[in-house]
Short mmCIF file of C-alpha atoms and ligand atoms in Angstrom, two decimals:
data_model
loop_
_atom_site.label_atom_id
_atom_site.label_comp_id
_atom_site.label_asym_id
_atom_site.label_seq_id
_atom_site.Cartn_x
_atom_site.Cartn_y
_atom_site.Cartn_z
CA UNK A 1 9.32 1.54 20.00
CA UNK A 2 5.68 0.49 18.53
CA UNK A 3 5.28 0.49 15.05
CA UNK A 4 2.01 0.40 12.92
CA UNK A 5 2.63 -0.81 9.31
CA UNK A 6 -0.61 -0.63 7.09
CA UNK A 7 -0.83 -3.52 5.03
CA UNK A 8 -3.44 -3.57 2.15
CA UNK A 9 -4.69 -7.00 1.35
CA UNK A 10 -5.38 -7.37 -2.86
CA UNK A 11 -6.55 -9.82 -5.23
CA UNK A 12 -3.42 -11.87 -6.51
CA UNK A 13 -1.97 -9.92 -9.40
CA UNK A 14 -1.11 -13.40 -10.88
CA UNK A 15 -4.64 -14.27 -11.50
CA UNK A 16 -6.65 -12.25 -14.14
CA UNK A 17 -8.36 -9.16 -12.48
CA UNK A 18 -12.24 -8.38 -13.21
CA UNK A 19 -14.09 -5.22 -13.08
CA UNK A 20 -17.46 -5.49 -11.96
CA UNK A 21 -19.56 -3.22 -14.77
CA UNK A 22 -22.60 -2.61 -12.61
CA UNK A 23 -20.53 -1.19 -9.75
CA UNK A 24 -17.33 -0.23 -11.57
CA UNK A 25 -15.53 -1.66 -8.95
CA UNK A 26 -12.81 -4.26 -8.94
CA UNK A 27 -13.96 -8.12 -8.15
CA UNK A 28 -12.61 -8.74 -4.72
CA UNK A 29 -13.90 -12.41 -4.15
CA UNK A 30 -11.93 -15.24 -2.84
CA UNK A 31 -8.49 -15.23 -1.13
CA UNK A 32 -6.50 -11.81 -1.20
CA UNK A 33 -2.85 -11.42 -0.50
CA UNK A 34 -0.57 -8.81 1.03
CA UNK A 35 0.28 -6.15 -1.55
CA UNK A 36 4.04 -6.53 -2.36
CA UNK A 37 4.47 -2.94 -1.70
CA UNK A 38 3.66 -3.41 1.93
CA UNK A 39 6.27 -6.34 2.39
CA UNK A 40 9.02 -3.19 2.37
CA UNK A 41 6.95 -1.50 5.24
CA UNK A 42 6.60 -4.60 7.30
CA UNK A 43 10.43 -5.36 7.03
CA UNK A 44 11.15 -1.76 7.73
CA UNK A 45 8.97 -1.89 11.02
CA UNK A 46 10.74 -5.27 12.11
CA UNK A 47 14.19 -3.66 11.69
CA UNK A 48 13.29 -0.34 13.47
CA UNK A 49 11.92 -2.05 16.32
CA UNK A 50 14.74 -4.39 16.56
CA UNK A 51 17.12 -1.51 16.48
CA UNK A 52 15.29 0.33 19.19
CA UNK A 53 15.93 -2.80 21.48
CA UNK A 54 12.28 -3.27 22.09
CA UNK A 55 8.40 -2.69 21.10
CA UNK A 56 6.65 -4.40 18.16
CA UNK A 57 5.07 -4.16 15.01
CA UNK A 58 1.11 -4.07 14.79
CA UNK A 59 -0.42 -4.27 11.31
CA UNK A 60 -3.70 -2.47 10.10
CA UNK A 61 -5.60 -3.39 7.35
CA UNK A 62 -9.12 -2.65 5.92
CA UNK A 63 -10.37 -5.32 3.62
CA UNK A 64 -13.68 -7.20 2.76
CA UNK A 65 -15.31 -10.51 3.95
CA UNK A 66 -13.04 -10.86 7.06
CA UNK A 67 -9.85 -11.51 4.80
CA UNK A 68 -6.87 -12.20 6.72
CA UNK A 69 -4.67 -14.17 4.24
CA UNK A 70 -2.38 -11.38 3.65
CA UNK A 71 -2.02 -10.42 7.16
CA UNK A 72 -0.93 -13.78 7.84
CA UNK A 73 1.97 -13.63 5.71
CA UNK A 74 3.03 -10.14 7.40
CA UNK A 75 2.58 -11.96 10.91
CA UNK A 76 4.75 -14.90 9.50
CA UNK A 77 7.49 -12.21 8.64
CA UNK A 78 7.55 -11.28 12.43
CA UNK A 79 4.68 -8.71 13.33
CA UNK A 80 3.27 -9.19 16.51
CA UNK A 81 -0.52 -8.66 16.05
CA UNK A 82 -2.91 -7.31 13.50
CA UNK A 83 -6.18 -5.07 13.53
CA UNK A 84 -8.41 -5.94 10.69
CA UNK A 85 -11.45 -3.52 9.69
CA UNK A 86 -14.05 -5.45 7.83
CA UNK A 87 -17.67 -4.50 7.43
CA UNK A 88 -20.34 -4.45 4.65
CA UNK A 89 -20.66 -0.55 5.09
CA UNK A 90 -17.19 -0.21 3.62
CA UNK A 91 -18.03 -1.20 0.26
CA UNK A 92 -17.13 1.44 -2.21
CA UNK A 93 -15.20 3.41 -0.15
CA UNK A 94 -12.68 5.97 -1.80
CA UNK A 95 -9.09 6.59 -0.52
CA UNK A 96 -10.23 9.17 1.98
CA UNK A 97 -13.08 6.88 3.53
CA UNK A 98 -10.31 4.21 3.74
CA UNK A 99 -7.86 6.96 5.57
CA UNK A 100 -10.87 7.58 8.12
CA UNK A 101 -10.86 3.96 8.84
CA UNK A 102 -7.19 3.31 9.15
CA UNK A 103 -6.63 6.52 11.25
CA UNK A 104 -9.51 5.20 13.69
CA UNK A 105 -7.74 2.13 13.93
CA UNK A 106 -4.46 3.35 14.43
CA UNK A 107 -5.46 5.62 17.15
CA UNK A 108 -6.20 2.55 19.21
CA UNK A 109 -2.56 1.58 19.13
CA UNK A 110 -1.08 5.07 19.92
CA UNK A 111 2.28 4.04 17.87
CA UNK A 112 5.49 5.84 17.86
CA UNK A 113 5.64 5.52 14.23
CA UNK A 114 3.05 4.53 11.37
CA UNK A 115 4.60 3.10 8.09
CA UNK A 116 2.83 2.60 4.85
CA UNK A 117 3.74 2.01 1.35
CA UNK A 118 4.28 5.12 -1.35
CA UNK A 119 1.55 3.66 -3.19
CA UNK A 120 -0.61 0.29 -3.60
CA UNK A 121 -0.19 -1.86 -6.79
CA UNK A 122 -3.80 -1.96 -7.32
CA UNK A 123 -5.41 1.21 -6.75
CA UNK A 124 -2.28 3.16 -6.52
CA UNK A 125 -3.62 6.73 -5.69
CA UNK A 126 -0.72 7.15 -3.41
CA UNK A 127 -2.78 9.21 -1.19
CA UNK A 128 -4.23 7.35 1.61
CA UNK A 129 -1.14 7.51 4.01
CA UNK A 130 -1.05 11.33 4.01
CA UNK A 131 -4.75 11.68 4.55
CA UNK A 132 -4.31 9.17 7.45
CA UNK A 133 -1.46 11.58 8.81
CA UNK A 134 -3.81 14.81 8.36
CA UNK A 135 -6.50 12.95 10.16
CA UNK A 136 -4.29 11.89 13.07
CA UNK A 137 -2.71 15.40 12.96
CA UNK A 138 0.95 13.84 12.33
CA UNK A 139 3.57 15.05 10.03
CA UNK A 140 4.22 12.79 7.25
CA UNK A 141 7.38 11.84 5.28
CA UNK A 142 7.03 10.42 1.83
CA UNK A 143 9.01 8.62 -0.68
CA UNK A 144 11.66 7.24 1.96
CA UNK A 145 14.47 5.44 0.51
CA UNK A 146 16.22 5.13 3.96
CA UNK A 147 14.84 5.47 7.55
CA UNK A 148 16.40 5.65 11.02
CA UNK A 149 14.92 6.42 14.29
CA UNK A 150 16.64 7.76 17.49
CA UNK A 151 16.23 10.60 20.11
CA UNK A 152 12.50 10.70 19.75
CA UNK A 153 12.78 11.62 15.87
CA UNK A 154 12.51 9.90 12.60
CA UNK A 155 15.30 10.77 10.06
CA UNK A 156 14.48 9.85 6.31
CA UNK A 157 16.30 10.01 3.05
CA UNK A 158 13.26 11.13 0.64
CA UNK A 159 13.86 10.06 -2.92
CA UNK A 160 13.54 13.08 -5.39
CA UNK A 161 13.89 13.03 -9.13
CA UNK A 162 17.29 14.40 -8.88
CA UNK A 163 18.67 12.37 -5.72
CA UNK A 164 17.30 12.53 -2.26
CA UNK A 165 16.52 15.10 0.47
CA UNK A 166 17.57 14.43 4.13
CA UNK A 167 14.25 15.11 6.08
CA UNK A 168 13.60 14.56 9.58
CA UNK A 169 10.70 15.17 12.08
CA UNK A 170 9.70 14.60 15.73
CA UNK A 171 7.73 11.27 16.39
CA UNK A 172 5.08 10.33 16.36
CA UNK A 173 4.87 10.40 12.51
CA UNK A 174 3.69 8.72 9.26
CA UNK A 175 6.29 7.71 6.89
CA UNK A 176 5.78 6.02 3.17
CA UNK A 177 8.49 3.98 1.94
CA UNK A 178 9.41 2.84 -1.39
CA UNK A 179 10.25 -0.30 -2.85
CA UNK A 180 13.90 -1.24 -2.08
CA UNK A 181 14.07 0.77 1.10
CA UNK A 182 14.73 -2.64 2.89
CA UNK A 183 15.03 -6.39 1.50
CA UNK A 184 11.87 -8.11 2.80
CA UNK A 185 12.67 -11.32 4.54
CA UNK A 186 10.82 -14.57 3.35
CA UNK A 187 8.67 -16.00 6.31
CA UNK A 188 10.47 -19.05 7.86
CA UNK A 189 8.56 -22.23 8.42
CA UNK A 190 8.80 -21.30 12.34
CA UNK A 191 7.16 -17.88 11.54
CA UNK A 192 4.42 -19.33 9.36
CA UNK A 193 3.48 -21.77 12.07
CA UNK A 194 3.86 -19.07 14.64
CA UNK A 195 1.51 -16.49 12.71
CA UNK A 196 -1.47 -18.79 13.00
CA UNK A 197 -1.75 -18.24 16.50
CA UNK A 198 -1.15 -14.42 16.68
CA UNK A 199 -3.92 -12.08 17.55
CA UNK A 200 -5.99 -10.52 14.62
CA UNK A 201 -8.56 -8.22 16.16
CA UNK A 202 -11.57 -7.88 13.87
CA UNK A 203 -13.56 -4.64 13.94
CA UNK A 204 -16.43 -3.24 12.47
CA UNK A 205 -17.09 0.36 11.48
CA UNK A 206 -19.16 0.99 14.68
CA UNK A 207 -16.34 -0.48 16.84
CA UNK A 208 -14.23 2.63 15.79
CA UNK A 209 -17.03 5.03 16.62
CA UNK A 210 -17.48 5.96 12.90
CA UNK A 211 -21.00 6.08 11.47
CA UNK A 212 -21.92 4.11 8.26
CA UNK A 213 -22.65 7.45 6.54
CA UNK A 214 -19.16 8.52 6.76
CA UNK A 215 -17.59 5.53 5.16
CA UNK A 216 -18.22 3.26 2.19
CA UNK A 217 -20.23 4.54 -1.09
CA UNK A 218 -22.12 6.69 1.16
CA UNK A 219 -19.07 8.71 2.57
CA UNK A 220 -16.96 8.94 -0.70
CA UNK A 221 -16.51 11.84 -2.65
CA UNK A 222 -14.73 10.07 -5.50
CA UNK A 223 -17.15 8.13 -7.89
CA UNK A 224 -15.90 5.58 -10.77
CA UNK A 225 -18.32 6.64 -13.64
CA UNK A 226 -17.12 4.29 -16.16
CA UNK A 227 -14.44 1.14 -16.27
CA UNK A 228 -13.38 -0.20 -20.00
CA UNK A 229 -11.26 -3.20 -20.59
CA UNK A 230 -7.65 -2.15 -21.57
CA UNK A 231 -6.82 -2.63 -25.46
CA UNK A 232 -5.59 -5.99 -26.12
CA UNK A 233 -1.95 -5.87 -27.11
CA UNK A 234 -1.58 -5.97 -30.76
CA UNK A 235 0.64 -8.11 -32.99
CA UNK A 236 3.45 -5.71 -33.66
CA UNK A 237 5.29 -4.70 -36.73
CA UNK A 238 7.93 -6.77 -38.22
CA UNK A 239 10.56 -4.96 -40.16
CA UNK A 240 13.11 -6.95 -42.58
CA UNK A 241 16.34 -5.11 -42.56
CA UNK A 242 17.33 -4.28 -46.03
CA UNK A 243 20.05 -1.83 -44.96
CA UNK A 244 17.40 0.55 -43.73
CA UNK A 245 16.51 -0.96 -40.60
CA UNK A 246 17.86 1.91 -38.70
CA UNK A 247 15.75 4.34 -40.52
CA UNK A 248 12.53 2.22 -39.06
CA UNK A 249 13.66 2.25 -35.64
CA UNK A 250 14.14 6.12 -35.98
CA UNK A 251 10.98 6.65 -37.39
CA UNK A 252 9.29 4.39 -34.71
CA UNK A 253 11.13 6.40 -31.91
CA UNK A 254 9.90 9.53 -33.39
CA UNK A 255 6.50 8.44 -33.67
CA UNK A 256 6.47 7.98 -29.81
CA UNK A 257 8.22 11.26 -29.44
CA UNK A 258 11.29 9.54 -27.58
CA UNK A 259 13.81 10.97 -30.06
C1 FAD B 1 -14.55 2.19 -6.28
C2 FAD B 1 -14.00 1.63 -4.87
C3 FAD B 1 -14.57 0.70 -4.08
C4 FAD B 1 -13.90 0.42 -3.23
N1 FAD B 1 -14.58 -0.72 -2.40
C5 FAD B 1 -13.81 -1.26 -1.08
C6 FAD B 1 -14.50 -2.58 -0.50
O1 FAD B 1 -15.61 -3.04 -1.19
N2 FAD B 1 -13.91 -2.73 0.57
C7 FAD B 1 -12.73 -2.31 0.94
O2 FAD B 1 -12.11 -2.76 1.95
N3 FAD B 1 -12.12 -1.35 0.48
C8 FAD B 1 -12.76 -0.79 -0.73
N4 FAD B 1 -12.15 0.32 -1.40
C9 FAD B 1 -10.89 0.86 -0.98
C10 FAD B 1 -9.67 0.62 -1.86
O3 FAD B 1 -9.47 -0.87 -1.89
C11 FAD B 1 -8.42 1.58 -1.18
O4 FAD B 1 -8.25 0.70 0.05
C12 FAD B 1 -8.61 2.72 -1.05
O5 FAD B 1 -9.19 3.32 -2.32
C13 FAD B 1 -6.89 3.28 -1.13
O6 FAD B 1 -6.63 3.42 -2.54
P1 FAD B 1 -5.07 3.07 -3.08
O7 FAD B 1 -5.30 1.79 -3.17
O8 FAD B 1 -5.26 3.97 -4.10
O9 FAD B 1 -4.30 3.29 -1.84
P2 FAD B 1 -2.85 4.06 -2.07
O10 FAD B 1 -2.95 5.54 -1.38
O11 FAD B 1 -2.24 3.93 -3.14
O12 FAD B 1 -2.19 3.27 -0.85
C14 FAD B 1 -0.82 3.41 -0.30
C15 FAD B 1 -0.65 2.69 0.93
O13 FAD B 1 -1.62 2.84 2.01
C16 FAD B 1 -1.94 1.92 2.71
N5 FAD B 1 -3.12 1.45 2.47
C17 FAD B 1 -4.19 1.84 1.45
N6 FAD B 1 -5.52 1.02 1.41
C18 FAD B 1 -5.24 0.35 2.49
C19 FAD B 1 -6.08 -0.45 3.27
N7 FAD B 1 -7.39 -0.90 2.70
N8 FAD B 1 -5.65 -1.21 4.31
C20 FAD B 1 -4.49 -1.09 4.70
N9 FAD B 1 -3.46 -0.09 4.29
C21 FAD B 1 -4.07 0.28 3.14
C22 FAD B 1 -1.02 0.65 2.15
O14 FAD B 1 0.58 0.81 2.82
C23 FAD B 1 -0.81 1.44 0.63
O15 FAD B 1 0.32 0.91 0.01
C24 FAD B 1 -12.61 1.02 -2.58
C25 FAD B 1 -12.23 1.84 -3.34
C26 FAD B 1 -12.87 2.26 -4.48
C27 FAD B 1 -12.17 3.44 -5.29
#
């Protein structure tokens, strides 16, 4: 069974993030890493291909400046190959433009199953995978906490507020997984060495048969009109308990409308 896993490469969350006041976009200079959310998708894809007794995992990513660092991590986990779409024309792409690019790249692989995370940890619109499904004309199952494949169908325990629903659909399909669907493996030394020589096909917008006007800022319908730094965390309030500490706690919780 051939699985495509969408892997978003993002600025390292451990480093301070910066917003460009002119373009209102995230500064994406330097090394990008695989979004932690996508490690679950990669592991799920590897396990499903293993259980099916054959096939492979192909990674698909759209990222600036030919960045492959995050893809190499996923290749080190065991994915067979990757497709990276990188092009200056993609600057300012919104979620739908991104979905158009990912869908075109996925079409080249003709997979049995497409896996993505429920939402990324930097943009977190949670809309890209379902847009990809719509563009490819495939069914989409979101919020998967358990996934199995057999008899040409995918079966999913779909997380809900009350518990989970059992959902299934014919393959091919797009499934978005939640953190915890499986435990991602750590790349082994052997895996890291092998990843260095695994194929990463680099494509431009034109290679995908898309016009520059359909993607990037030109093709986007979302516009970020303003960005402001988040408020600095305040010093907090110290309450000395003189027998009435519990009343302070209750008042504080009431202010937050938590009780
Ligand atoms: C103002 C603005 C400027 C942008 N500029 C650029 C740019 O210069 N260059 C650029 O490459 N992108 C750019 N983007 C695209 C952006 O980084 C996201 O890929 C896109 O907007 C998806 O949004 P999200 O993170 O909310 O995805 P979500 O819908 O939250 O993502 C869910 C899942 O979909 C998959 N996914 C999402 N995005 C990607 C991706 N890019 N590659 C592979 N899988 C993915 C992942 O599995 C992810 O966990 C820009 C976006 C905006 C809004």
